[in-house]
XYZ file of C-alpha atoms in Angstrom:
438
model
C 27.063 21.680 51.465
C 30.880 20.884 51.661
C 32.328 20.607 55.196
C 34.429 23.831 55.970
C 38.103 23.389 56.505
C 39.062 21.996 60.095
C 40.731 25.434 60.960
C 37.446 27.318 60.509
C 35.338 25.003 62.697
C 34.949 26.583 66.116
C 36.266 24.441 68.947
C 33.222 24.865 70.940
C 29.590 25.651 69.888
C 27.325 27.964 71.749
C 24.934 26.086 73.915
C 21.403 25.680 72.315
C 18.598 27.436 74.150
C 16.228 24.836 75.779
C 12.713 24.986 74.582
C 10.323 26.570 77.268
C 8.677 24.115 79.195
C 4.882 23.531 78.320
C 3.108 23.827 81.678
C -0.265 23.568 80.064
C 0.253 20.142 78.770
C -1.513 17.405 80.592
C -4.206 20.021 81.806
C -7.876 18.543 81.867
C -10.615 20.550 80.089
C -14.287 20.382 79.586
C -15.109 21.526 76.184
C -18.078 21.844 73.666
C -16.881 20.957 70.279
C -17.521 23.126 67.384
C -17.007 22.931 63.641
C -14.261 20.697 61.940
C -11.193 22.414 60.572
C -8.305 21.406 58.125
C -5.957 19.089 59.856
C -8.037 16.279 61.482
C -9.215 18.250 64.500
C -12.379 20.277 65.569
C -12.385 23.774 67.008
C -13.659 24.495 70.529
C -13.096 27.631 72.410
C -12.350 28.246 76.205
C -12.149 31.584 77.879
C -11.395 33.214 74.603
C -8.603 30.694 73.622
C -8.831 28.638 70.666
C -8.585 24.811 71.241
C -7.892 22.477 68.389
C -9.341 19.159 69.554
C -8.602 15.759 68.027
C -10.671 12.484 68.424
C -13.993 14.511 68.869
C -16.892 15.491 66.829
C -19.000 18.667 66.402
C -21.582 19.164 68.997
C -20.095 16.947 71.506
C -19.360 17.808 75.128
C -15.949 16.223 76.080
C -13.372 15.855 78.661
C -10.071 16.598 76.906
C -6.401 16.621 77.779
C -4.133 19.393 76.458
C -1.147 18.014 74.521
C 0.328 21.245 73.527
C -0.093 24.790 75.342
C 0.514 28.139 73.934
C -0.350 31.841 74.313
C -2.836 31.823 71.542
C -4.245 28.364 71.154
C -3.988 24.838 72.588
C -4.055 21.467 71.263
C -5.907 18.689 72.910
C -7.140 15.236 72.728
C -10.768 14.265 73.761
C -10.475 11.349 76.107
C -14.195 11.078 77.061
C -17.476 12.033 75.743
C -19.496 13.557 78.396
C -22.741 14.397 76.504
C -24.264 14.685 73.074
C -22.272 12.000 71.445
C -22.388 12.442 67.669
C -24.407 10.041 65.557
C -21.292 9.592 63.424
C -19.245 8.247 66.385
C -18.466 4.584 66.110
C -16.068 2.338 68.109
C -12.655 3.306 66.686
C -11.564 1.001 63.831
C -7.942 1.413 64.982
C -7.738 2.127 68.826
C -4.011 2.354 68.663
C -4.560 5.497 66.766
C -6.756 7.015 69.522
C -5.636 9.676 72.202
C -1.964 9.416 73.049
C -1.697 6.864 70.338
C -0.054 6.797 66.777
C -0.608 9.452 64.267
C -2.196 8.593 61.036
C -5.650 7.396 62.304
C -7.258 10.552 63.844
C -10.690 9.934 62.309
C -10.844 6.044 63.204
C -13.810 6.961 65.584
C -15.812 8.468 62.812
C -18.250 6.506 60.603
C -16.992 6.304 57.012
C -19.934 8.406 55.867
C -19.180 10.881 58.749
C -15.529 11.091 57.457
C -16.586 11.934 53.930
C -18.846 14.706 55.032
C -15.941 15.885 57.490
C -13.633 16.040 54.559
C -16.260 17.674 52.299
C -16.886 20.469 54.796
C -13.021 21.123 54.945
C -12.627 21.319 51.370
C -15.524 23.560 50.958
C -14.382 25.724 53.897
C -10.908 26.117 52.320
C -12.254 27.128 48.860
C -14.562 29.710 50.470
C -11.902 31.115 52.907
C -8.834 31.144 50.455
C -10.327 31.413 47.115
C -13.657 33.089 47.795
C -15.547 30.364 46.068
C -18.799 28.911 47.424
C -18.912 25.261 46.327
C -20.930 22.193 47.569
C -18.449 19.446 47.818
C -19.119 15.706 47.881
C -16.377 13.340 48.694
C -16.601 10.136 46.778
C -15.480 6.665 48.273
C -13.062 4.413 46.427
C -14.351 0.939 45.002
C -14.835 -1.517 47.797
C -14.223 0.893 50.629
C -17.546 0.338 52.551
C -17.081 -3.527 52.147
C -13.601 -3.268 53.810
C -14.563 -0.737 56.500
C -11.906 1.612 55.212
C -9.195 -0.774 56.298
C -6.785 -2.753 54.338
C -6.209 -0.160 51.726
C -2.597 1.033 51.851
C 0.007 -0.814 49.625
C 2.784 1.049 51.302
C 3.420 1.289 54.976
C 6.333 3.059 56.678
C 7.168 2.071 60.305
C 10.050 2.989 62.725
C 11.835 0.969 65.419
C 11.472 2.249 69.039
C 14.200 2.286 71.831
C 13.807 -1.403 72.294
C 13.700 -2.357 68.560
C 10.007 -2.937 68.243
C 8.336 -1.765 65.078
C 5.784 0.967 65.448
C 4.771 4.488 64.528
C 5.273 7.914 66.064
C 2.822 9.766 68.048
C 1.065 12.729 66.667
C 3.630 15.751 66.388
C 6.000 13.557 68.565
C 9.337 11.546 68.058
C 7.982 8.959 70.492
C 7.245 5.596 69.025
C 4.385 3.394 69.962
C 5.046 -0.274 69.161
C 2.477 -2.088 66.980
C 1.597 -5.733 66.460
C -0.177 -4.990 63.252
C -1.058 -2.097 60.909
C -4.701 -2.465 60.029
C -4.646 0.056 57.084
C -2.184 -2.041 55.284
C -3.624 -4.419 52.618
C -3.573 -8.195 52.893
C -0.311 -8.296 50.971
C 1.380 -5.792 53.263
C 0.311 -7.936 56.312
C 1.539 -11.036 54.588
C 4.809 -9.380 53.933
C 5.169 -8.246 57.467
C 4.334 -11.767 58.775
C 7.027 -13.316 56.299
C 9.780 -11.050 57.408
C 8.820 -10.990 61.175
C 8.334 -7.213 60.996
C 6.230 -7.022 64.355
C 7.920 -9.969 66.088
C 11.591 -9.309 65.602
C 13.645 -6.684 67.328
C 15.271 -4.126 64.906
C 18.032 -1.605 65.403
C 16.586 1.205 67.478
C 15.318 3.821 65.177
C 15.467 1.734 61.967
C 13.038 2.797 59.225
C 11.041 0.100 57.688
C 9.309 0.536 54.395
C 6.804 -2.276 53.256
C 5.753 -2.191 49.711
C 3.108 -4.577 48.278
C 1.745 -3.568 44.847
C -1.976 -4.043 44.507
C -1.842 -6.376 41.461
C 0.092 -9.031 43.380
C 3.520 -8.491 42.055
C 6.355 -9.463 44.347
C 6.572 -7.135 47.518
C 9.582 -5.441 48.906
C 10.805 -4.692 52.355
C 13.353 -1.809 52.901
C 15.114 -1.339 56.095
C 16.923 1.955 56.328
C 16.766 1.986 52.688
C 18.459 -1.330 52.217
C 16.704 -4.290 50.615
C 15.713 -7.016 53.243
C 14.788 -10.465 52.173
C 14.322 -13.771 54.242
C 15.367 -12.098 57.264
C 18.419 -10.546 56.312
C 19.808 -7.682 54.151
C 20.328 -8.444 50.533
C 23.315 -6.637 49.387
C 23.608 -8.275 45.885
C 24.509 -5.600 43.376
C 21.795 -6.818 40.964
C 19.125 -7.158 43.817
C 15.616 -6.045 42.667
C 14.961 -2.665 44.325
C 11.918 -1.606 42.052
C 8.102 -2.880 42.239
C 5.870 -3.629 39.016
C 2.488 -1.759 39.376
C -0.455 -2.146 36.946
C -3.290 0.324 36.614
C -6.468 -0.484 34.596
C -8.648 2.472 33.205
C -11.527 1.339 31.280
C -10.479 -1.544 28.793
C -6.806 -0.557 29.072
C -4.062 -1.729 31.539
C -0.980 0.490 31.967
C 2.101 -1.214 33.486
C 4.724 0.679 35.474
C 8.088 -0.048 37.120
C 8.592 2.181 40.189
C 11.359 2.512 42.624
C 10.394 0.631 45.805
C 10.970 3.808 47.931
C 9.838 6.276 45.074
C 6.399 8.080 44.978
C 3.363 6.014 44.237
C -0.122 6.489 45.204
C -0.826 4.518 48.435
C -4.305 3.499 48.295
C -4.921 0.174 46.246
C -7.459 1.943 44.095
C -6.096 5.528 43.904
C -3.991 5.108 40.650
C -6.986 3.949 38.672
C -9.559 6.197 40.374
C -7.359 9.409 39.843
C -6.125 8.372 36.443
C -9.863 8.036 35.343
C -10.814 11.391 36.774
C -7.884 12.968 35.165
C -8.890 11.584 31.649
C -12.447 12.611 32.140
C -11.218 16.127 33.071
C -8.808 16.757 30.159
C -11.706 15.734 27.762
C -10.983 15.265 23.984
C -7.194 16.146 23.651
C -6.578 14.221 20.413
C -3.636 15.968 18.748
C -3.153 18.282 21.520
C -0.028 19.311 23.470
C -0.478 18.392 27.155
C 1.812 19.474 29.845
C 2.104 16.963 32.662
C 3.712 18.675 35.713
C 4.990 16.721 38.743
C 4.665 13.567 36.444
C 6.575 11.126 38.797
C 7.122 7.716 37.184
C 4.430 8.538 34.610
C 1.103 7.561 36.287
C -0.875 9.927 34.104
C 1.919 10.470 31.283
C 1.198 7.051 29.753
C -2.681 7.368 29.508
C -2.454 10.971 28.538
C -0.143 9.855 25.692
C -2.681 7.456 24.493
C -5.272 10.199 24.591
C -3.318 12.676 22.544
C -2.409 10.047 20.030
C 0.545 9.955 17.598
C -0.169 13.467 16.366
C -0.346 14.964 19.840
C 2.623 15.536 22.453
C 2.690 15.006 26.250
C 5.479 17.007 27.796
C 6.287 15.620 31.391
C 8.341 17.591 34.007
C 9.479 15.684 37.180
C 12.201 16.754 39.760
C 13.273 13.200 40.879
C 15.981 11.752 38.784
C 14.879 8.194 39.807
C 11.231 8.799 38.969
C 12.222 10.346 35.458
C 14.335 7.075 34.777
C 11.468 5.014 35.709
C 9.172 7.156 33.415
C 11.617 6.886 30.720
C 11.187 2.896 30.804
C 7.672 3.075 31.301
C 7.072 5.465 28.312
C 9.733 3.976 25.817
C 7.142 2.919 23.260
C 5.267 6.014 23.271
C 7.478 8.641 21.131
C 4.937 11.350 21.615
C 6.217 11.709 25.239
C 8.878 14.165 26.162
C 10.485 14.014 29.451
C 12.286 16.866 31.411
C 14.230 16.390 34.621
C 14.283 19.380 36.933
C 12.396 21.523 39.413
C 8.981 22.296 37.757
C 9.457 26.145 38.456
C 13.030 26.017 36.903
C 12.045 24.018 33.870
C 9.139 26.244 33.163
C 11.321 29.372 33.591
C 13.780 27.943 31.171
C 11.010 27.635 28.608
C 9.833 31.066 29.222
C 13.314 32.415 28.661
C 13.376 30.616 25.214
C 15.754 27.834 26.519
C 15.360 24.025 26.487
C 12.391 24.290 28.892
C 8.798 23.731 28.144
C 6.835 25.736 25.657
C 3.228 26.304 24.956
C 0.399 23.894 26.185
C -3.236 23.279 25.046
C -3.936 21.606 28.583
C -1.847 21.370 31.711
C -2.145 18.601 34.252
C -0.357 18.949 37.420
C -0.131 16.848 40.593
C 2.167 18.763 42.907
C 3.132 17.749 46.421
C 1.349 18.613 49.555
C 2.732 22.166 49.534
C 0.970 22.868 46.210
C 2.309 24.619 43.057
C 2.848 28.010 44.312
C 2.553 31.443 42.756
C 5.613 31.221 40.656
C 4.400 27.920 38.878
C 1.048 29.103 38.656
C 2.119 32.211 36.823
C 4.219 30.182 34.599
C 1.357 27.848 33.599
C -1.079 30.812 33.093
C 1.549 32.291 30.773
C 1.282 29.338 28.329
C -2.538 30.185 28.072
C -3.883 26.765 28.209
C -7.633 26.440 27.637
C -7.808 24.138 30.562
C -5.895 23.208 33.764
C -6.555 20.005 35.628
C -5.105 20.183 39.185
C -4.652 16.917 41.244
C -4.451 17.960 44.841
C -3.707 16.122 48.114
C -4.132 19.161 50.155
C -7.350 21.404 50.119
C -5.561 24.560 51.459
C -2.869 24.514 48.873
C -5.454 23.789 46.083
C -7.712 26.652 47.410
C -4.545 28.939 47.475
C -3.497 27.888 43.773
C -7.016 28.261 42.425
C -7.050 31.649 43.805
C -3.879 32.513 41.970
C -5.208 30.876 38.859
C -8.305 33.109 39.266
C -6.046 36.152 39.105
C -5.278 35.012 35.649
C -8.841 34.596 34.536
C -9.297 30.890 35.250
C -12.530 29.769 36.727
C -13.179 26.814 38.662
C -15.596 24.702 36.471
C -15.557 21.305 38.416
C -14.150 19.609 41.257
C -14.364 15.989 42.309
C -13.070 14.797 45.823
C -12.163 11.347 46.601
C -11.535 9.659 50.071
C -8.301 7.939 49.289
C -7.023 8.046 52.955
C -9.785 6.456 55.121
C -9.469 7.182 58.918
C -7.108 10.053 58.301
C -7.990 13.627 57.632
C -6.493 13.741 54.120
C -8.531 13.773 50.896
C -7.467 14.026 47.173
C -9.364 16.286 44.766
C -9.277 16.794 41.050
C -10.204 20.445 39.874
C -10.823 21.656 36.508
C -10.189 25.340 35.695
C -10.939 27.069 32.373
C -10.556 30.569 30.952
């Protein structure tokens, strides 16, 4: 938004109201923990009040400390198990992510098998509550996960410098930064990049944002500091400095190669691109000669294998709202003439097609991989209006998935299959690939 003329800017702004003090924060509670819920916590009740408890497991009696109070519910961290420790409880794989620690590792105290059951319960509960669908869910592990103990899987890690310039991560639902000396969820290549650039040993500008990117196939890694390329201990401001990384994804006997902006979107788990691409190809079935709509297509992770699946007589129409991602996708798919790329917000591009403009027309199959908020009713309505025989929905949030499945159900689409994948071990996040048909 353009800045208003100087004459129209008031000389003095009205004081902002101060947030009310949270007098309940710090209060100690004794709780018996109930079922898991979406968001990485379990639910307990105390004198009629709901308490969302992190770092606990169902059935445990715990001592917990309130982190946020409120008239309807509290949030709390379990700091001690008093009785009935769950058989799924294990020594934390990442103690720095425990109570009062960094966010991003809220299930590190749960066995890997227990984490998958936890996530399966959440997906099933969201489908039942929001879509009125009863479904048994099994969460699958990525290859090599148990051998690695659910660690060393992230090819992309984001850190922030604290007030003293030490690299770390923010606490859960807080701006406070906890300094770290390692990030165990990062791959070996991420750790090597951190060592080479002194990420955890040097002092950065307070508040600096650090992004470490190390492709799983061993391609050259990249460190960005506040969006600026950093190499050999200093900013690399050369106009031709490389700001993209090379990614390779093998599905079956085929390896697909991609160029991706270093700070652009890419699946963070080292195995996720291959796992999800294989699941999507299985889900779409035989699409030889078909017209496939690939929504929220990013740099073309699914676009390239879908182009091979439809063949020269088919068509893949990809829609993405990020200009850099579309630029990368154009380069990645340059040798596949059956790919058609559209830059623009998905709802707008679909609406243009509905109005007979230069948007997107009919589709035999629709694949969509929306952000965490999901697709929403407008996009779902536009998809259904194209009357595809099959919709393949890749989801990173079970609540958004269940809501959109319900919207598709309003158009006569039924959930035929669902696969869930644990691509974020030690966190509450889970990926799913759902297939809906009319």
